[in-house]
Coordinates of C-alpha atoms and ligand atoms in Angstrom, one line a residue:
Chain A
X16 CA -159.7 67.9 -194.3
X17 CA -159.5 68.3 -198.1
X18 CA -156.2 69.5 -199.4
X19 CA -156.0 73.2 -199.8
X20 CA -154.3 74.5 -202.9
X21 CA -152.7 77.9 -202.7
X22 CA -152.0 79.6 -205.9
X23 CA -149.2 82.1 -205.6
X24 CA -149.4 84.7 -208.2
X25 CA -146.0 86.1 -209.0
X26 CA -145.7 89.7 -210.2
X27 CA -144.1 89.7 -213.6
X28 CA -140.9 91.7 -213.7
X29 CA -141.2 95.1 -215.1
X30 CA -139.1 96.3 -218.0
X31 CA -136.7 98.2 -215.7
X32 CA -136.2 95.1 -213.6
X33 CA -135.6 92.9 -216.6
X34 CA -132.9 95.3 -217.8
X35 CA -131.0 94.0 -214.7
X36 CA -128.6 96.9 -214.4
X37 CA -130.8 98.9 -212.0
X38 CA -131.4 95.9 -209.9
X39 CA -127.7 95.1 -209.7
X40 CA -127.1 98.7 -208.7
X41 CA -129.7 98.3 -206.0
X42 CA -128.0 95.2 -204.7
X43 CA -124.6 97.0 -204.6
X44 CA -126.2 99.9 -202.8
X45 CA -127.6 97.7 -200.1
X46 CA -124.4 95.8 -199.4
X47 CA -122.2 98.8 -199.6
X48 CA -124.5 100.7 -197.2
X49 CA -124.0 97.9 -194.7
X50 CA -120.2 98.0 -195.4
X51 CA -119.9 101.8 -194.7
X52 CA -122.2 101.7 -191.7
X53 CA -120.2 98.9 -190.1
X54 CA -116.9 100.6 -191.1
X55 CA -118.1 103.8 -189.4
X56 CA -119.1 102.0 -186.3
X57 CA -115.9 100.1 -186.1
X58 CA -114.0 103.3 -186.4
X59 CA -116.1 104.8 -183.6
X60 CA -115.5 101.9 -181.4
X61 CA -111.7 102.3 -182.0
X62 CA -111.8 105.7 -180.4
X63 CA -114.2 104.5 -177.7
X64 CA -117.5 106.0 -178.9
X65 CA -120.8 104.5 -179.8
X66 CA -120.3 101.2 -178.1
X67 CA -124.1 100.8 -177.9
X68 CA -124.4 100.0 -181.6
X69 CA -122.6 96.8 -182.5
X70 CA -120.8 96.7 -185.8
X71 CA -120.9 92.9 -186.0
X72 CA -122.9 90.0 -185.0
X73 CA -119.8 87.9 -184.2
X74 CA -119.3 86.7 -180.7
X75 CA -115.5 86.6 -180.1
X76 CA -115.8 83.1 -178.7
X77 CA -113.0 82.2 -176.4
X78 CA -113.0 85.6 -174.8
X79 CA -116.7 86.2 -174.9
X80 CA -119.3 83.5 -174.4
X81 CA -122.8 83.4 -175.4
X82 CA -125.2 83.1 -172.4
X83 CA -126.7 79.6 -172.6
X84 CA -130.4 78.9 -172.2
X85 CA -131.3 77.2 -168.9
X86 CA -132.4 74.0 -170.6
X87 CA -129.3 73.7 -172.7
X88 CA -127.8 70.2 -172.3
X89 CA -124.2 70.4 -171.3
X90 CA -121.8 68.2 -169.5
X91 CA -123.3 65.8 -166.9
X92 CA -122.9 65.9 -163.2
X93 CA -124.0 63.5 -160.5
X94 CA -126.2 65.0 -157.8
X95 CA -125.1 64.6 -154.2
X96 CA -126.8 63.9 -150.9
X97 CA -126.4 66.2 -147.9
X98 CA -123.2 64.5 -146.9
X99 CA -121.7 64.7 -150.3
X100 CA -122.1 61.1 -151.4
X101 CA -123.9 60.2 -154.6
X102 CA -127.7 60.3 -154.9
X103 CA -127.6 57.6 -157.6
X104 CA -129.2 54.3 -156.6
X105 CA -127.5 52.3 -159.4
X106 CA -130.9 51.4 -160.9
X107 CA -129.2 51.1 -164.3
X108 CA -132.0 53.0 -166.0
X109 CA -129.6 55.5 -167.6
X110 CA -127.3 52.8 -168.8
X111 CA -130.2 51.0 -170.4
X112 CA -131.7 54.0 -172.1
X113 CA -128.5 55.5 -173.3
X114 CA -128.6 55.3 -177.1
X115 CA -124.8 55.6 -177.4
X116 CA -124.1 52.9 -174.8
X117 CA -121.6 55.2 -173.1
X118 CA -122.7 54.8 -169.5
X119 CA -121.2 51.9 -167.6
X120 CA -122.3 51.3 -164.0
X121 CA -121.0 48.7 -161.5
X122 CA -123.4 48.5 -158.6
X123 CA -122.7 47.5 -155.0
X124 CA -124.6 47.3 -151.7
X125 CA -124.9 50.5 -149.8
X126 CA -124.5 50.2 -146.0
X127 CA -124.7 53.8 -144.7
X128 CA -128.4 53.6 -144.5
X129 CA -129.5 56.0 -147.3
X130 CA -130.4 53.4 -149.9
X131 CA -129.8 49.8 -150.6
X132 CA -127.6 50.2 -153.7
X133 CA -125.0 52.6 -154.9
X134 CA -122.7 52.6 -157.9
X135 CA -119.3 51.4 -157.2
X136 CA -118.1 52.9 -160.4
X137 CA -120.1 55.2 -162.7
X138 CA -118.4 55.9 -166.0
X139 CA -119.6 58.1 -168.8
X140 CA -117.5 58.1 -172.0
X141 CA -118.1 61.6 -173.3
X142 CA -116.3 60.7 -176.4
X143 CA -119.4 58.5 -177.3
X144 CA -122.1 60.6 -175.7
X145 CA -124.4 62.4 -178.1
X146 CA -125.8 64.7 -175.4
X147 CA -129.4 63.5 -176.0
X148 CA -130.3 63.9 -172.4
X149 CA -132.2 60.6 -172.2
X150 CA -130.2 59.6 -169.1
X151 CA -131.4 62.8 -167.3
X152 CA -135.0 62.2 -168.4
X153 CA -135.1 58.6 -167.2
X154 CA -133.4 58.9 -163.9
X155 CA -136.0 58.1 -161.2
X156 CA -134.3 60.1 -158.4
X157 CA -132.9 63.1 -160.2
X158 CA -129.4 61.8 -159.6
X159 CA -127.9 62.9 -162.9
X160 CA -128.2 66.3 -164.5
X161 CA -126.8 68.0 -167.6
X162 CA -126.8 71.6 -166.4
X163 CA -123.2 72.3 -165.7
X164 CA -122.9 74.7 -168.7
X165 CA -119.6 73.1 -169.4
X166 CA -119.3 72.8 -173.2
X167 CA -115.6 72.7 -173.8
X168 CA -115.2 69.0 -173.2
X169 CA -112.0 68.3 -175.2
X170 CA -109.1 66.0 -174.5
X171 CA -105.9 64.8 -176.2
X172 CA -106.8 61.1 -175.9
X173 CA -109.9 59.0 -175.9
X174 CA -109.1 57.8 -172.4
X175 CA -109.3 61.2 -170.9
X176 CA -112.8 61.7 -172.4
X177 CA -114.0 59.0 -170.0
X178 CA -115.5 60.7 -166.9
X179 CA -115.7 58.7 -163.7
X180 CA -117.9 59.0 -160.7
X181 CA -115.4 61.1 -158.8
X182 CA -115.2 63.6 -161.7
X183 CA -118.9 63.8 -162.1
X184 CA -119.4 64.4 -158.4
X185 CA -116.7 66.9 -158.1
X186 CA -118.6 70.2 -158.4
X187 CA -119.9 72.9 -156.2
X188 CA -122.9 75.1 -156.6
X189 CA -122.4 78.8 -156.2
X190 CA -125.0 81.0 -154.4
X191 CA -126.2 82.3 -157.8
X192 CA -127.1 78.8 -158.9
X193 CA -124.2 78.3 -161.3
X194 CA -122.2 75.1 -161.1
X195 CA -118.4 75.1 -161.0
X196 CA -116.5 72.1 -162.0
X197 CA -113.8 71.4 -159.4
X198 CA -112.4 68.3 -160.9
X199 CA -111.2 70.0 -164.0
X200 CA -110.3 66.6 -165.0
X201 CA -107.2 66.6 -162.9
X202 CA -108.2 63.4 -161.2
X203 CA -108.6 61.8 -164.6
X204 CA -105.0 61.2 -164.9
X205 CA -104.9 59.3 -161.6
X206 CA -105.4 55.6 -161.8
X207 CA -108.8 54.4 -160.6
X208 CA -107.8 52.9 -157.3
X209 CA -111.2 51.3 -156.7
X210 CA -111.2 49.8 -160.1
X211 CA -107.7 48.6 -159.8
X212 CA -108.5 47.1 -156.4
X213 CA -111.4 45.2 -157.9
X214 CA -109.3 43.6 -160.5
Chain B
X25 CA -73.2 107.6 -219.3
X26 CA -74.8 107.1 -222.6
X27 CA -78.5 108.1 -222.9
X28 CA -79.3 104.4 -223.4
X29 CA -77.8 103.4 -220.1
X30 CA -79.6 106.2 -218.2
X31 CA -82.9 105.2 -219.8
X32 CA -82.2 101.6 -218.8
X33 CA -81.6 102.5 -215.2
X34 CA -84.8 104.5 -215.0
X35 CA -86.9 101.9 -216.7
X36 CA -85.3 99.2 -214.5
X37 CA -86.2 101.2 -211.4
X38 CA -89.7 101.7 -212.7
X39 CA -90.1 98.0 -213.4
X40 CA -88.9 97.1 -209.9
X41 CA -91.3 99.6 -208.3
X42 CA -94.2 98.4 -210.4
X43 CA -93.7 94.7 -209.8
X44 CA -93.4 95.2 -206.1
X45 CA -96.4 97.5 -206.0
X46 CA -98.5 95.0 -207.9
X47 CA -97.4 92.1 -205.7
X48 CA -97.9 94.1 -202.6
X49 CA -101.3 95.3 -203.7
X50 CA -102.2 91.8 -204.7
X51 CA -101.3 90.6 -201.2
X52 CA -103.2 93.5 -199.7
X53 CA -106.3 92.5 -201.7
X54 CA -106.4 89.2 -199.8
X55 CA -106.7 91.3 -196.6
X56 CA -109.2 93.6 -198.2
X57 CA -111.3 90.7 -199.4
X58 CA -111.5 89.2 -196.0
X59 CA -112.2 92.4 -194.2
X60 CA -114.6 93.9 -196.6
X61 CA -116.6 90.8 -196.9
X62 CA -116.7 90.6 -193.2
X63 CA -118.0 94.2 -192.8
X64 CA -120.6 93.6 -195.5
X65 CA -121.9 90.5 -193.6
X66 CA -121.7 91.9 -190.1
X67 CA -118.8 89.7 -189.3
X68 CA -115.3 90.7 -188.1
X69 CA -113.0 88.9 -190.4
X70 CA -109.7 87.3 -189.9
X71 CA -108.0 89.0 -186.9
X72 CA -106.2 86.4 -184.8
X73 CA -102.7 86.3 -186.3
X74 CA -100.5 88.5 -184.3
X75 CA -96.9 89.4 -183.7
X76 CA -96.1 90.1 -180.0
X77 CA -99.8 90.8 -179.5
X78 CA -100.0 93.3 -182.3
X79 CA -102.8 92.3 -184.6
X80 CA -102.7 95.3 -187.0
X81 CA -106.4 94.9 -188.0
X82 CA -105.7 91.5 -189.5
X83 CA -102.8 92.6 -191.7
X84 CA -100.5 90.0 -190.2
X85 CA -102.7 87.3 -191.8
X86 CA -101.0 88.2 -195.1
X87 CA -97.7 87.1 -193.6
X88 CA -99.1 84.0 -192.0
X89 CA -100.8 83.0 -195.3
X90 CA -97.5 83.3 -197.0
X91 CA -95.7 81.2 -194.4
X92 CA -98.5 78.6 -194.5
X93 CA -98.4 78.3 -198.3
X94 CA -94.7 78.0 -198.4
X95 CA -94.5 75.4 -195.8
X96 CA -97.3 73.2 -197.1
X97 CA -96.6 70.0 -198.9
X98 CA -96.1 70.5 -202.6
X99 CA -98.0 67.6 -204.1
X100 CA -98.3 66.4 -207.6
X101 CA -100.9 63.8 -208.4
X102 CA -99.7 60.6 -210.0
X103 CA -100.1 60.7 -213.7
X104 CA -99.9 64.5 -213.8
X105 CA -97.7 66.1 -216.4
X106 CA -94.7 67.1 -214.5
X107 CA -93.6 70.1 -216.6
X108 CA -97.0 71.5 -217.4
X109 CA -98.3 71.0 -213.8
X110 CA -95.4 73.1 -212.6
X111 CA -95.4 75.9 -215.1
X112 CA -99.2 76.4 -215.2
X113 CA -99.4 78.6 -212.1
X114 CA -96.2 80.4 -213.2
X115 CA -97.9 81.2 -216.5
X116 CA -101.0 82.5 -214.8
X117 CA -99.2 84.8 -212.4
X118 CA -96.5 85.7 -215.0
X119 CA -98.9 87.0 -217.6
X120 CA -101.0 88.7 -215.1
X121 CA -98.0 90.7 -213.8
X122 CA -96.6 91.3 -217.3
X123 CA -99.7 93.3 -218.2
X124 CA -98.5 96.1 -215.9
X125 CA -95.6 96.7 -218.2
X126 CA -97.8 98.7 -220.5
X127 CA -99.9 100.5 -217.9
X128 CA -99.2 104.2 -217.5
X129 CA -99.7 105.1 -213.9
X130 CA -98.7 108.8 -214.0
X131 CA -97.8 111.7 -216.2
X132 CA -94.3 112.0 -217.6
X133 CA -91.3 113.3 -215.7
X134 CA -88.4 115.3 -217.0
X135 CA -85.1 113.4 -217.1
X136 CA -81.7 114.9 -218.1
X137 CA -79.5 113.1 -220.5
X138 CA -81.9 110.6 -221.8
X139 CA -82.5 110.1 -225.5
X140 CA -86.0 111.4 -225.2
X141 CA -86.5 114.3 -222.8
X142 CA -89.4 112.8 -221.0
X143 CA -89.9 109.6 -219.1
X144 CA -93.4 108.4 -219.2
X145 CA -94.4 106.9 -215.9
X146 CA -94.8 103.4 -217.2
X147 CA -92.4 100.5 -217.6
X148 CA -92.5 100.2 -221.3
X149 CA -93.5 102.7 -223.9
X150 CA -95.6 100.6 -226.3
X151 CA -97.6 102.6 -228.8
X152 CA -100.0 99.7 -229.1
X153 CA -100.4 99.5 -225.4
X154 CA -104.0 98.4 -225.4
X155 CA -103.3 95.6 -227.9
X156 CA -100.4 94.5 -225.8
X157 CA -102.5 94.4 -222.7
X158 CA -105.2 92.3 -224.3
X159 CA -102.7 90.0 -226.0
X160 CA -101.0 89.3 -222.7
X161 CA -104.3 89.1 -220.8
X162 CA -105.5 86.6 -223.4
X163 CA -102.4 84.5 -222.8
X164 CA -103.5 84.1 -219.1
X165 CA -106.0 81.5 -220.2
X166 CA -103.1 79.2 -220.9
X167 CA -102.1 78.9 -217.3
X168 CA -105.6 77.9 -216.3
X169 CA -106.2 75.5 -219.1
X170 CA -102.9 73.8 -218.7
X171 CA -103.4 73.5 -215.0
X172 CA -106.7 71.7 -215.5
X173 CA -105.3 69.6 -218.4
X174 CA -102.2 68.5 -216.7
X175 CA -103.7 67.6 -213.3
X176 CA -105.0 64.2 -214.4
X177 CA -108.2 65.0 -212.7
X178 CA -111.7 65.2 -214.3
X179 CA -112.8 68.0 -212.1
X180 CA -109.7 70.0 -213.0
X181 CA -110.5 69.2 -216.7
X182 CA -114.1 70.5 -216.4
X183 CA -112.8 73.6 -214.7
X184 CA -110.2 74.1 -217.5
X185 CA -112.8 73.6 -220.2
X186 CA -115.2 76.1 -218.5
X187 CA -112.3 78.6 -218.1
X188 CA -111.3 78.2 -221.7
X189 CA -114.8 78.7 -223.1
X190 CA -115.6 81.6 -220.7
X191 CA -112.4 83.6 -221.1
X192 CA -112.3 83.3 -224.9
X193 CA -116.0 84.2 -225.2
X194 CA -115.7 87.2 -222.9
X195 CA -112.6 88.4 -224.6
X196 CA -114.6 89.1 -227.7
X197 CA -117.1 91.3 -225.9
X198 CA -114.2 92.8 -224.0
X199 CA -112.4 93.7 -227.2
X200 CA -115.4 95.1 -228.9
X201 CA -116.6 97.1 -225.9
X202 CA -113.4 99.3 -225.9
X203 CA -113.3 99.9 -229.7
X204 CA -115.6 102.8 -229.1
X205 CA -113.0 104.4 -226.8
X206 CA -110.3 103.7 -229.4
X207 CA -112.4 105.3 -232.1
X208 CA -113.1 108.4 -230.1
X209 CA -109.6 109.0 -228.9
X210 CA -108.0 107.7 -232.1
X211 CA -105.2 105.9 -230.5
X212 CA -104.3 102.5 -229.0
X213 CA -101.6 104.0 -226.7
X214 CA -102.8 103.9 -223.1
X215 CA -100.8 107.0 -222.3
X216 CA -102.4 108.7 -225.3
X217 CA -105.9 107.7 -224.2
X218 CA -105.2 109.0 -220.7
X219 CA -103.9 112.3 -222.1
X220 CA -106.9 112.7 -224.4
X221 CA -109.2 112.4 -221.4
X222 CA -108.0 115.8 -219.9
X223 CA -110.3 118.8 -220.2
X224 CA -114.1 118.8 -220.1
X225 CA -117.1 118.1 -222.2
X226 CA -119.7 120.9 -222.3
X227 CA -117.6 122.8 -219.9
X228 CA -118.4 120.9 -216.7
X229 CA -118.1 117.1 -217.2
X230 CA -114.6 115.7 -217.2
X231 CA -113.7 114.4 -220.6
X232 CA -113.8 110.8 -219.4
X233 CA -114.6 107.7 -221.3
X234 CA -117.5 106.9 -218.9
X235 CA -119.4 109.9 -220.2
X236 CA -118.6 109.3 -223.8
X237 CA -119.2 105.5 -223.7
X238 CA -121.5 104.6 -220.8
X239 CA -122.7 101.4 -222.5
X240 CA -119.2 100.4 -223.4
X241 CA -118.2 100.9 -219.8
X242 CA -120.9 98.6 -218.5
X243 CA -120.0 95.9 -221.0
X244 CA -116.3 96.3 -220.4
X245 CA -116.7 96.0 -216.6
X246 CA -118.8 92.9 -216.9
X247 CA -116.4 91.3 -219.3
X248 CA -113.2 92.2 -217.4
X249 CA -114.9 90.7 -214.3
X250 CA -115.6 87.5 -216.2
X251 CA -112.0 87.5 -217.3
X252 CA -110.7 87.6 -213.8
X253 CA -112.9 84.6 -212.9
X254 CA -114.2 86.0 -209.7
X255 CA -117.5 85.3 -208.1
X256 CA -120.5 86.1 -210.3
X257 CA -118.4 84.4 -213.0
X258 CA -116.4 81.9 -211.1
X259 CA -117.5 78.9 -212.9
X260 CA -114.0 77.6 -213.7
X261 CA -113.5 77.5 -210.0
X262 CA -116.8 76.7 -208.4
X263 CA -115.2 75.9 -205.1
X264 CA -118.4 74.5 -203.8
X265 CA -119.0 72.0 -206.6
X266 CA -116.0 71.1 -208.7
X267 CA -113.2 73.1 -207.2
X268 CA -112.1 73.5 -210.7
X269 CA -108.7 73.8 -212.4
X270 CA -106.8 74.3 -209.2
X271 CA -108.2 71.1 -207.6
X272 CA -104.8 69.3 -207.7
X273 CA -102.7 72.1 -206.5
X274 CA -101.4 72.7 -203.0
X275 CA -99.1 75.0 -201.2
X276 CA -97.5 78.0 -203.0
X277 CA -98.6 76.8 -206.4
X278 CA -102.2 77.1 -205.4
X279 CA -101.3 80.4 -203.8
X280 CA -100.0 81.6 -207.1
X281 CA -103.4 80.9 -208.7
X282 CA -105.1 82.7 -206.0
X283 CA -102.7 85.6 -206.4
X284 CA -103.2 85.6 -210.1
X285 CA -106.9 86.1 -209.5
X286 CA -106.2 89.0 -207.3
X287 CA -103.8 90.5 -209.8
X288 CA -106.3 90.0 -212.5
X289 CA -109.0 91.9 -210.6
X290 CA -106.4 94.6 -210.1
X291 CA -105.9 94.7 -213.8
X292 CA -109.6 95.1 -214.2
X293 CA -109.6 98.0 -211.8
X294 CA -106.6 99.6 -213.5
X295 CA -108.1 99.3 -217.0
X296 CA -111.4 100.6 -215.9
X297 CA -109.8 103.7 -214.4
X298 CA -107.5 104.3 -217.4
X299 CA -110.0 103.7 -220.2
X300 CA -113.1 105.2 -218.6
X301 CA -112.1 107.3 -215.7
X302 CA -109.2 109.3 -217.1
X303 CA -106.3 107.3 -215.7
X304 CA -104.0 109.7 -213.8
X305 CA -106.0 112.8 -214.9
X306 CA -107.3 114.9 -212.1
X307 CA -110.8 116.1 -213.0
X308 CA -111.0 119.8 -214.0
X309 CA -107.2 120.2 -213.7
X310 CA -105.3 120.7 -216.9
X311 CA -102.0 118.9 -216.8
X312 CA -99.1 121.3 -217.2
X313 CA -97.2 121.3 -220.5
X314 CA -93.8 120.7 -218.8
X315 CA -94.7 118.6 -215.8
X316 CA -92.5 118.5 -212.7
X317 CA -91.8 115.7 -210.3
X318 CA -94.5 117.0 -208.0
X319 CA -97.1 116.9 -210.7
X320 CA -96.0 113.4 -211.5
X321 CA -96.5 112.3 -208.0
X322 CA -99.9 114.0 -207.8
X323 CA -101.1 112.3 -211.0
X324 CA -99.9 108.9 -209.7
X325 CA -101.8 109.6 -206.5
X326 CA -105.0 110.4 -208.5
X327 CA -104.5 107.2 -210.4
X328 CA -104.1 105.2 -207.1
X329 CA -107.3 106.6 -205.7
X330 CA -109.2 105.6 -208.8
X331 CA -107.8 102.1 -208.7
X332 CA -108.6 101.9 -205.0
X333 CA -112.2 102.8 -205.7
X334 CA -112.5 100.2 -208.4
X335 CA -110.9 97.5 -206.3
X336 CA -113.5 98.4 -203.6
X337 CA -116.3 98.3 -206.2
X338 CA -115.1 94.9 -207.6
X339 CA -114.9 93.5 -204.1
X340 CA -118.4 94.7 -203.4
X341 CA -119.7 93.2 -206.6
X342 CA -117.9 89.9 -205.8
X343 CA -119.5 89.7 -202.4
X344 CA -123.0 90.9 -203.5
X345 CA -124.1 88.7 -206.4
X346 CA -124.7 85.0 -206.7
X347 CA -123.0 83.0 -209.4
X348 CA -124.4 82.6 -212.9
X349 CA -125.4 79.2 -214.3
X350 CA -123.2 78.2 -217.2
X351 CA -125.9 78.6 -219.8
X352 CA -126.8 82.0 -218.4
X353 CA -123.2 83.0 -218.6
X354 CA -122.9 82.1 -222.2
X355 CA -126.3 83.7 -223.0
X356 CA -125.2 86.8 -221.3
X357 CA -122.0 87.0 -223.3
X358 CA -123.2 85.9 -226.8
X359 CA -126.8 87.0 -226.8
X360 CA -126.8 90.2 -224.8
X361 CA -123.3 91.7 -224.4
X362 CA -122.0 91.0 -227.8
X363 CA -124.9 92.5 -229.8
X364 CA -125.0 95.5 -227.5
X365 CA -121.3 96.0 -227.9
X366 CA -121.5 95.7 -231.6
X367 CA -124.4 98.2 -231.8
X368 CA -122.5 100.5 -229.5
X369 CA -119.5 100.3 -231.8
X370 CA -121.5 101.0 -235.0
X371 CA -123.3 104.0 -233.5
X372 CA -120.1 105.4 -232.1
X373 CA -118.4 104.9 -235.4
X374 CA -121.2 106.8 -237.2
X375 CA -121.2 109.6 -234.7
X376 CA -117.4 109.9 -234.8
X377 CA -117.4 109.9 -238.6
X378 CA -120.2 112.6 -238.7
X379 CA -118.3 114.8 -236.3
X380 CA -115.0 114.4 -238.2
X381 CA -116.7 115.1 -241.5
X382 CA -118.1 118.3 -240.1
X383 CA -114.6 119.4 -239.1
X384 CA -115.0 118.6 -235.4
X385 CA -112.3 117.3 -233.2
Ligands
SF4_21 S1 -126.8 62.2 -172.8 FE1 -127.7 60.5 -174.0 S2 -125.8 59.7 -174.9 FE2 -125.1 61.0 -173.3 S3 -124.9 59.6 -171.6 FE3 -127.0 60.5 -171.5 S4 -128.3 59.0 -172.5 FE4 -126.2 58.5 -173.0
SF4_22 S1 -130.9 56.4 -163.8 FE1 -130.2 57.8 -162.1 S2 -130.3 56.5 -160.3 FE2 -130.4 55.1 -162.0 S3 -128.3 54.6 -162.4 FE3 -128.7 56.3 -163.7 S4 -128.0 58.1 -162.5 FE4 -128.2 56.3 -161.1

């Protein structure tokens, strides 16, 4: 396709516009109109009126949270089988695809008959994770998801940013489909007995 | 008590009140700046600081700002001039506050036992008030230039150079733009100028400078805005690019620069209302020949309302317009404002001369 050239013709400024004063005045009128309208609405809200018309676009974050879109990538969780054990088959796909190298899986044989392999430990270092979602895309058995809607992943040390299998499995789905995190990272402080035993 | 001592007491009280009012208002401006800009941009503005859960629509932030600035590390870069680096912010704020010595903020009040019978509501009775104001205002550039010069930082130096060039250029336009007012009212005394703005023109317009000198007002307002180094003219500071003269300042010293900017925009508001909007005059009200304390209060109130309006207007301007480029800034001053101011002065002079020659006022 040949390149198309679009010529934009700009309207030359009129004399009034070039005098600048009028245009400045117009600008001031616009901003001060917004100011007075918002001031009026704020005052109305103070006395409990006119709540339907917001005076600001700000979301007062810690108290009010923005509803997240369904496909928003948030903290990971590991999916569970009916009996509550992990669905993950330790295929190492997510560990391989992870661009931040933040997943670490140690596999072991599974003897309860579901599958042949399971992860003995499954660690995601959220301090390194870039929330790209590749691990979710690549998982062959839908064992890992990023739909917990948990965004406030913060910690006081790097170690407590490391989430283990128990933390990632420790959730419950409410009837309305939302996921609550039960671990709340309390178990993080406990030593990993399985890991410790392996050493 | 001797008349001298009585006068001293009254003037001392006035000075105390004025300094505190200016400082308090300067602090309040930081709140106004935050809240007004927030309202203009559909935001909510700083509102989190609280005492016992009382947020007082963000007013507590003034306090927390002060605490923050006082407790921050006071750092001086290696190689900086110790003395100059320390006194530069003091010069800035000192000269800015000193201007208010010559500002009349109300009519006179009757005082018994003083040498004069009347006490003008201003700290210092200077006949050449306007000259004094501009002289002191002009000194303010020293604080800024010294700050940039003594910081041992090239960005600071660039900021200082810009500040020097900008403030000195605009001072010329500033000075010439008010000459029209001085010609018309025939005095440099700010109290005299205010007094002369009582009464009406043609029977319905208040006899204010704005109606006599509209062009002068526009130029004056632009120039005083440039003097206060706030946003459309904030090239000495340019926080987003060079940070400017205050780049090497921290803690309360930096706070003083910030404060000086606020006080300077307050000076702008005060001068606009005195020179062009009748100062403490209430429109269509003739001030009584022997004013009482009540009238003095009323006139001060009128003055306060005018100043409040101008601070609001200045904030609006500051949050509405983008910054000039440096060459545009200089073009605006030397190629546009100065010729217009000069033409305005010449035309005013001719008209005043013609009126005087024909036995007018
Ligand atoms: S979201 Fe991306 S970075 Fe994070 S664990 Fe998954 S693959 Fe790795
Ligand atoms: S890709 Fe899925 S099944 Fe494979 S190791 Fe990762 S989470 Fe487990």
